[in-house]
PDB file of C-alpha atoms in Angstrom:
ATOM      1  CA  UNK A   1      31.342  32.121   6.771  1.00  0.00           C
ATOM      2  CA  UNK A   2      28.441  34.204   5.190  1.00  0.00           C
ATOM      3  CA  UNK A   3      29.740  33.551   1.665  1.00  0.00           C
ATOM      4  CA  UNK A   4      30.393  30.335   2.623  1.00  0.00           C
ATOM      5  CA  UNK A   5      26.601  29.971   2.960  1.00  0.00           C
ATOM      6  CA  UNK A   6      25.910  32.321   0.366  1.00  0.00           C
ATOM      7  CA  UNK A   7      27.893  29.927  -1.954  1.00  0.00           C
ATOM      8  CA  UNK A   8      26.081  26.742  -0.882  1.00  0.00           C
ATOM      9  CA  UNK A   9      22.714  28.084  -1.589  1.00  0.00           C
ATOM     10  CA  UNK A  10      23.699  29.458  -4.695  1.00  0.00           C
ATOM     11  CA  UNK A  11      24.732  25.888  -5.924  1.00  0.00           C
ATOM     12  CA  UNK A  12      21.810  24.181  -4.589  1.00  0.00           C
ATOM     13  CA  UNK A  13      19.956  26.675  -6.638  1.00  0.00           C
ATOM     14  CA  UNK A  14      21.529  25.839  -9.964  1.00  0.00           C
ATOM     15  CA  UNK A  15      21.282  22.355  -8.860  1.00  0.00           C
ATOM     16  CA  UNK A  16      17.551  22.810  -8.510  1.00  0.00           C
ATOM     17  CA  UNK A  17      17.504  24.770 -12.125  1.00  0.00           C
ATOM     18  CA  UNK A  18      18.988  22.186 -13.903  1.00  0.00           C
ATOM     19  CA  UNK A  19      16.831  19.393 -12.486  1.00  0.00           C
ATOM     20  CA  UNK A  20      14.047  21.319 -13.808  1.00  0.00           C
ATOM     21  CA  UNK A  21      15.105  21.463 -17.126  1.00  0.00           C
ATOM     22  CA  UNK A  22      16.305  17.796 -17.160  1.00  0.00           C
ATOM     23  CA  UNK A  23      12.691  16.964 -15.847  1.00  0.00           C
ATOM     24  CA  UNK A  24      11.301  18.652 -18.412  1.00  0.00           C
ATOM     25  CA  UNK A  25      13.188  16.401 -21.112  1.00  0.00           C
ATOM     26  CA  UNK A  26      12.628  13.350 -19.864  1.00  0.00           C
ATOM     27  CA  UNK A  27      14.750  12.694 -16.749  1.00  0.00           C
ATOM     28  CA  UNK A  28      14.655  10.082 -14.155  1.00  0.00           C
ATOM     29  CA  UNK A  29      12.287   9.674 -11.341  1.00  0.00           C
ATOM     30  CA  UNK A  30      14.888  11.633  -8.768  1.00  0.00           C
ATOM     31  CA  UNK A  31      15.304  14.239 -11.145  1.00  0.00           C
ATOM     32  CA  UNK A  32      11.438  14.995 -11.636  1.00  0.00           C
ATOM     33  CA  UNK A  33      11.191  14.506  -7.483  1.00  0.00           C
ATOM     34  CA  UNK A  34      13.994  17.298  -7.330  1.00  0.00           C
ATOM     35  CA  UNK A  35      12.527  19.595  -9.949  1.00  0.00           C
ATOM     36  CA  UNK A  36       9.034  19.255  -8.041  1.00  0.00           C
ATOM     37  CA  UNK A  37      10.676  20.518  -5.259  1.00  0.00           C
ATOM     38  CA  UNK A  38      12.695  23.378  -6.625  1.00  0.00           C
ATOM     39  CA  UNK A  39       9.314  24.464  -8.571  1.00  0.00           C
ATOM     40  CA  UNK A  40       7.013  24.195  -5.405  1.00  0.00           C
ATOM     41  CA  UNK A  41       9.994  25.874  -3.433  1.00  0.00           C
ATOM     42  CA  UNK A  42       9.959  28.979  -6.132  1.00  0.00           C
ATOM     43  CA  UNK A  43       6.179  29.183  -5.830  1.00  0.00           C
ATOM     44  CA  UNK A  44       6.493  29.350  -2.459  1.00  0.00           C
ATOM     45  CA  UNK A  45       8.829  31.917  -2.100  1.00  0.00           C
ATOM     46  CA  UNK A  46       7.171  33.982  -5.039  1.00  0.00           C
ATOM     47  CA  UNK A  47       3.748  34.102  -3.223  1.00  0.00           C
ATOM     48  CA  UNK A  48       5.375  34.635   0.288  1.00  0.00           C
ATOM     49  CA  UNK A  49       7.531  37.737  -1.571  1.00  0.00           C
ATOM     50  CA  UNK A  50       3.800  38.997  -2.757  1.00  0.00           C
ATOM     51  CA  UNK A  51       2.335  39.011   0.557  1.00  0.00           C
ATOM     52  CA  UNK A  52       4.926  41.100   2.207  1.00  0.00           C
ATOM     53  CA  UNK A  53       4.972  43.369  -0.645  1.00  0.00           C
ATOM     54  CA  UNK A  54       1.062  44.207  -0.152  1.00  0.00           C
ATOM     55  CA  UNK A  55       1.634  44.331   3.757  1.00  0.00           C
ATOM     56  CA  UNK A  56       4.269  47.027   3.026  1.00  0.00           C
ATOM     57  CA  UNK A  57       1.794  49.136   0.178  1.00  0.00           C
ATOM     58  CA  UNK A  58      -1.256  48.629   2.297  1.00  0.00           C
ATOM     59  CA  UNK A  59       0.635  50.056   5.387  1.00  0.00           C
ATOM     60  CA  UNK A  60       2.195  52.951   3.826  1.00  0.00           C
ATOM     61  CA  UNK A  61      -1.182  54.216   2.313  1.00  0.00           C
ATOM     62  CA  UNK A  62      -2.757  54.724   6.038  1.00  0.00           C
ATOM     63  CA  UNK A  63      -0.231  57.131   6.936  1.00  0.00           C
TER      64      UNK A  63
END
């Protein structure tokens, strides 16, 4: 079941990859709605990855 799921989000991530890149050529409306998405999504993720990282730093300095 896990790779199941594992699987599925893998696909929806290439999905999201190559909306981007069709976006940036030119694509139609979906496509730039999808890559808006999959960017905003990675930004997301990217600043939410950050702010655990400093929690972790910041917490294993006091010791």
């Amino acid at each position: 079941m896990t790779v199941l799921i594992l699987s599925v989000v893998l696909v929806l991530v290439l999905a999201g990859c190559a909306c981007v890149v069709w976006a940036q050529r030119g694509g139609p409306r979906w496509v730039r709605g999808v890559a808006a998405v999959t960017v905003g999504a990675g930004q997301l993720v990217s600043r939410l990855g950050r702010s655990n990282g400093r929690s972790r730093n910041s917490s294993s300095g006091d010791d």
